PDB file of C-alpha atoms in Angstrom:
ATOM      1  CA  UNK A   1     -23.125   2.506  -2.959  1.00 78.00           C
ATOM      2  CA  UNK A   2     -21.993   3.225  -6.536  1.00 83.00           C
ATOM      3  CA  UNK A   3     -20.525   6.500  -5.620  1.00 85.00           C
ATOM      4  CA  UNK A   4     -18.644   5.016  -2.664  1.00 86.00           C
ATOM      5  CA  UNK A   5     -17.217   2.247  -4.923  1.00 87.00           C
ATOM      6  CA  UNK A   6     -16.399   4.845  -7.630  1.00 89.00           C
ATOM      7  CA  UNK A   7     -14.556   7.052  -5.026  1.00 89.00           C
ATOM      8  CA  UNK A   8     -12.684   4.095  -3.676  1.00 89.00           C
ATOM      9  CA  UNK A   9     -11.724   3.078  -7.306  1.00 89.00           C
ATOM     10  CA  UNK A  10     -10.441   6.562  -7.929  1.00 90.00           C
ATOM     11  CA  UNK A  11      -8.125   6.237  -4.784  1.00 89.00           C
ATOM     12  CA  UNK A  12      -7.081   2.838  -5.923  1.00 90.00           C
ATOM     13  CA  UNK A  13      -6.212   4.201  -9.397  1.00 91.00           C
ATOM     14  CA  UNK A  14      -4.241   7.044  -7.786  1.00 91.00           C
ATOM     15  CA  UNK A  15      -2.257   4.399  -5.890  1.00 90.00           C
ATOM     16  CA  UNK A  16      -1.681   2.261  -9.105  1.00 88.00           C
ATOM     17  CA  UNK A  17      -0.174   5.310 -10.904  1.00 89.00           C
ATOM     18  CA  UNK A  18       2.107   6.141  -8.095  1.00 88.00           C
ATOM     19  CA  UNK A  19       3.228   2.485  -7.861  1.00 84.00           C
ATOM     20  CA  UNK A  20       3.789   2.543 -11.649  1.00 82.00           C
ATOM     21  CA  UNK A  21       6.188   5.508 -11.220  1.00 83.00           C
ATOM     22  CA  UNK A  22       8.219   3.696  -8.226  1.00 78.00           C
ATOM     23  CA  UNK A  23       8.461   0.714 -10.486  1.00 72.00           C
ATOM     24  CA  UNK A  24      10.252   2.811 -13.223  1.00 74.00           C
ATOM     25  CA  UNK A  25      12.786   4.226 -10.792  1.00 71.00           C
ATOM     26  CA  UNK A  26      16.452   3.271 -11.205  1.00 69.00           C
ATOM     27  CA  UNK A  27      16.936  -0.403 -10.293  1.00 64.00           C
ATOM     28  CA  UNK A  28      18.860   0.105  -7.127  1.00 74.00           C
ATOM     29  CA  UNK A  29      17.941  -1.499  -3.800  1.00 78.00           C
ATOM     30  CA  UNK A  30      16.429   0.960  -1.442  1.00 78.00           C
ATOM     31  CA  UNK A  31      16.437   0.215   2.257  1.00 81.00           C
ATOM     32  CA  UNK A  32      13.604  -0.900   4.356  1.00 83.00           C
ATOM     33  CA  UNK A  33      12.756   2.557   5.705  1.00 87.00           C
ATOM     34  CA  UNK A  34      12.640   3.963   2.061  1.00 84.00           C
ATOM     35  CA  UNK A  35      10.297   1.171   0.961  1.00 83.00           C
ATOM     36  CA  UNK A  36       8.027   1.508   4.055  1.00 87.00           C
ATOM     37  CA  UNK A  37       7.942   5.253   3.399  1.00 89.00           C
ATOM     38  CA  UNK A  38       6.937   4.820  -0.209  1.00 86.00           C
ATOM     39  CA  UNK A  39       4.371   2.287   0.605  1.00 88.00           C
ATOM     40  CA  UNK A  40       2.660   4.225   3.327  1.00 90.00           C
ATOM     41  CA  UNK A  41       2.820   7.594   1.399  1.00 92.00           C
ATOM     42  CA  UNK A  42       1.331   5.817  -1.661  1.00 91.00           C
ATOM     43  CA  UNK A  43      -1.625   4.675   0.611  1.00 92.00           C
ATOM     44  CA  UNK A  44      -1.814   8.190   2.007  1.00 93.00           C
ATOM     45  CA  UNK A  45      -2.108   9.799  -1.386  1.00 93.00           C
ATOM     46  CA  UNK A  46      -4.715   7.242  -2.498  1.00 92.00           C
ATOM     47  CA  UNK A  47      -6.740   7.788   0.718  1.00 92.00           C
ATOM     48  CA  UNK A  48      -6.464  11.425   0.437  1.00 93.00           C
ATOM     49  CA  UNK A  49      -7.796  11.309  -3.187  1.00 93.00           C
ATOM     50  CA  UNK A  50     -10.565   8.989  -2.225  1.00 92.00           C
ATOM     51  CA  UNK A  51     -11.629  11.054   0.693  1.00 92.00           C
ATOM     52  CA  UNK A  52     -11.466  14.393  -1.172  1.00 92.00           C
ATOM     53  CA  UNK A  53     -13.527  12.913  -3.997  1.00 91.00           C
ATOM     54  CA  UNK A  54     -16.237  11.548  -1.551  1.00 83.00           C
ATOM     55  CA  UNK A  55     -18.947  13.611   0.050  1.00 74.00           C
ATOM     56  CA  UNK A  56     -19.435  11.720   3.327  1.00 82.00           C
ATOM     57  CA  UNK A  57     -17.439   9.517   5.587  1.00 87.00           C
ATOM     58  CA  UNK A  58     -13.847  10.373   4.445  1.00 88.00           C
ATOM     59  CA  UNK A  59     -12.264   8.061   6.853  1.00 89.00           C
ATOM     60  CA  UNK A  60     -14.251   5.081   5.454  1.00 90.00           C
ATOM     61  CA  UNK A  61     -13.669   5.844   1.885  1.00 91.00           C
ATOM     62  CA  UNK A  62      -9.931   6.506   2.508  1.00 92.00           C
ATOM     63  CA  UNK A  63      -9.408   3.368   4.548  1.00 92.00           C
ATOM     64  CA  UNK A  64     -11.273   1.311   2.031  1.00 92.00           C
ATOM     65  CA  UNK A  65      -9.040   2.721  -0.925  1.00 93.00           C
ATOM     66  CA  UNK A  66      -5.930   2.054   1.012  1.00 91.00           C
ATOM     67  CA  UNK A  67      -6.961  -1.425   2.186  1.00 92.00           C
ATOM     68  CA  UNK A  68      -8.150  -2.369  -1.484  1.00 92.00           C
ATOM     69  CA  UNK A  69      -4.912  -1.309  -3.013  1.00 91.00           C
ATOM     70  CA  UNK A  70      -2.941  -2.883  -0.104  1.00 90.00           C
ATOM     71  CA  UNK A  71      -4.600  -6.241  -0.270  1.00 91.00           C
ATOM     72  CA  UNK A  72      -4.104  -6.350  -4.081  1.00 90.00           C
ATOM     73  CA  UNK A  73      -0.407  -5.375  -3.747  1.00 89.00           C
ATOM     74  CA  UNK A  74       0.068  -7.879  -0.924  1.00 89.00           C
ATOM     75  CA  UNK A  75      -1.503 -10.690  -2.709  1.00 89.00           C
ATOM     76  CA  UNK A  76       0.547  -9.968  -5.925  1.00 88.00           C
ATOM     77  CA  UNK A  77       3.665  -9.648  -3.873  1.00 86.00           C
ATOM     78  CA  UNK A  78       3.042 -12.998  -2.091  1.00 86.00           C
ATOM     79  CA  UNK A  79       2.478 -14.702  -5.593  1.00 86.00           C
ATOM     80  CA  UNK A  80       5.446 -13.110  -7.137  1.00 85.00           C
ATOM     81  CA  UNK A  81       7.835 -14.073  -4.391  1.00 81.00           C
ATOM     82  CA  UNK A  82       6.694 -17.712  -4.401  1.00 82.00           C
ATOM     83  CA  UNK A  83       5.861 -18.370  -8.035  1.00 83.00           C
ATOM     84  CA  UNK A  84       6.825 -15.412 -10.263  1.00 78.00           C
ATOM     85  CA  UNK A  85       9.628 -13.084 -11.139  1.00 75.00           C
ATOM     86  CA  UNK A  86       9.739  -9.892  -8.897  1.00 71.00           C
ATOM     87  CA  UNK A  87      10.121  -6.743 -11.067  1.00 70.00           C
ATOM     88  CA  UNK A  88       9.520  -3.090 -10.419  1.00 68.00           C
ATOM     89  CA  UNK A  89       8.074  -2.349  -7.012  1.00 71.00           C
ATOM     90  CA  UNK A  90       7.782  -6.084  -6.095  1.00 76.00           C
ATOM     91  CA  UNK A  91      11.590  -6.400  -6.663  1.00 77.00           C
ATOM     92  CA  UNK A  92      12.134  -3.663  -4.143  1.00 77.00           C
ATOM     93  CA  UNK A  93       9.710  -5.290  -1.644  1.00 82.00           C
ATOM     94  CA  UNK A  94      11.470  -8.652  -2.312  1.00 80.00           C
ATOM     95  CA  UNK A  95      14.931  -7.061  -1.679  1.00 81.00           C
ATOM     96  CA  UNK A  96      13.652  -5.829   1.756  1.00 83.00           C
ATOM     97  CA  UNK A  97      12.263  -9.225   2.532  1.00 82.00           C
ATOM     98  CA  UNK A  98      15.434 -11.018   1.422  1.00 82.00           C
ATOM     99  CA  UNK A  99      17.688  -8.597   3.629  1.00 83.00           C
ATOM    100  CA  UNK A 100      15.438  -8.687   6.648  1.00 83.00           C
ATOM    101  CA  UNK A 101      16.833 -10.311   9.711  1.00 85.00           C
ATOM    102  CA  UNK A 102      14.727 -13.441   9.492  1.00 83.00           C
ATOM    103  CA  UNK A 103      16.217 -16.720  10.752  1.00 84.00           C
ATOM    104  CA  UNK A 104      17.236 -18.824   7.717  1.00 81.00           C
ATOM    105  CA  UNK A 105      15.664 -21.942   9.296  1.00 84.00           C
ATOM    106  CA  UNK A 106      12.196 -20.227   9.348  1.00 84.00           C
ATOM    107  CA  UNK A 107      12.616 -19.196   5.676  1.00 80.00           C
ATOM    108  CA  UNK A 108      13.587 -22.768   4.724  1.00 83.00           C
ATOM    109  CA  UNK A 109      10.756 -24.384   6.592  1.00 86.00           C
ATOM    110  CA  UNK A 110       7.878 -21.903   5.969  1.00 86.00           C
ATOM    111  CA  UNK A 111       8.439 -19.738   3.018  1.00 84.00           C
ATOM    112  CA  UNK A 112       4.727 -19.223   2.426  1.00 86.00           C
ATOM    113  CA  UNK A 113       4.222 -18.047   6.035  1.00 88.00           C
ATOM    114  CA  UNK A 114       7.127 -15.568   5.777  1.00 87.00           C
ATOM    115  CA  UNK A 115       5.981 -14.307   2.382  1.00 87.00           C
ATOM    116  CA  UNK A 116       2.340 -13.998   3.777  1.00 89.00           C
ATOM    117  CA  UNK A 117       3.553 -12.035   6.854  1.00 90.00           C
ATOM    118  CA  UNK A 118       5.461  -9.622   4.695  1.00 88.00           C
ATOM    119  CA  UNK A 119       2.342  -9.307   2.431  1.00 90.00           C
ATOM    120  CA  UNK A 120       0.089  -8.505   5.397  1.00 92.00           C
ATOM    121  CA  UNK A 121       2.587  -5.878   6.472  1.00 91.00           C
ATOM    122  CA  UNK A 122       2.479  -4.227   3.001  1.00 90.00           C
ATOM    123  CA  UNK A 123      -1.340  -4.319   3.200  1.00 92.00           C
ATOM    124  CA  UNK A 124      -1.421  -2.812   6.673  1.00 93.00           C
ATOM    125  CA  UNK A 125       0.926  -0.021   5.646  1.00 92.00           C
ATOM    126  CA  UNK A 126      -1.321   0.906   2.602  1.00 92.00           C
ATOM    127  CA  UNK A 127      -4.291   0.818   4.996  1.00 94.00           C
ATOM    128  CA  UNK A 128      -2.749   3.034   7.626  1.00 94.00           C
ATOM    129  CA  UNK A 129      -1.541   5.523   4.950  1.00 93.00           C
ATOM    130  CA  UNK A 130      -5.098   5.518   3.469  1.00 93.00           C
ATOM    131  CA  UNK A 131      -6.547   6.134   6.922  1.00 95.00           C
ATOM    132  CA  UNK A 132      -4.039   8.992   7.529  1.00 94.00           C
ATOM    133  CA  UNK A 133      -5.033  10.555   4.172  1.00 93.00           C
ATOM    134  CA  UNK A 134      -8.712  10.405   5.121  1.00 92.00           C
ATOM    135  CA  UNK A 135      -7.955  11.817   8.464  1.00 94.00           C
ATOM    136  CA  UNK A 136      -6.246  14.773   6.762  1.00 93.00           C
ATOM    137  CA  UNK A 137      -9.336  15.420   4.676  1.00 91.00           C
ATOM    138  CA  UNK A 138     -11.704  15.015   7.662  1.00 91.00           C
ATOM    139  CA  UNK A 139      -9.737  17.496   9.791  1.00 93.00           C
ATOM    140  CA  UNK A 140      -9.545  20.037   6.944  1.00 90.00           C
ATOM    141  CA  UNK A 141     -13.279  19.854   6.482  1.00 87.00           C
ATOM    142  CA  UNK A 142     -13.922  20.218  10.097  1.00 86.00           C
ATOM    143  CA  UNK A 143     -11.680  23.278  10.385  1.00 88.00           C
ATOM    144  CA  UNK A 144     -13.519  24.877   7.297  1.00 87.00           C
ATOM    145  CA  UNK A 145     -16.921  24.338   9.056  1.00 83.00           C
ATOM    146  CA  UNK A 146     -15.689  26.169  12.265  1.00 74.00           C
TER     147      UNK A 146
END
């Protein structure tokens, strides 16, 4: 169990490092597609790192790393949208949310729900990216055995 937790932590730290670099990019407002690509690619790299470091069950470790980072970023994003100042990566996510074609009445009546759905989408993108990273490691290992 400690090895699994250590490997997942390694994947999460890799994702944190990548998010830190994205936060330092120029303060322009990328489109939704660019932000989605960045989020899922970050999950993919973190999942790949976790799966490559682990010895057994690369899909589980990669998915756990992607989900752990995704939930953390999703919760932090939800909180900063409602209560804090969105800076760095969170500013880019907030810009995508602010420019999304969401009816204004829904945003005014249920801002917490809108932010929660956006946070869930971010967490799901991290998790899917992590799973894909684990799948890459699993197929590579299977090809080497054959």
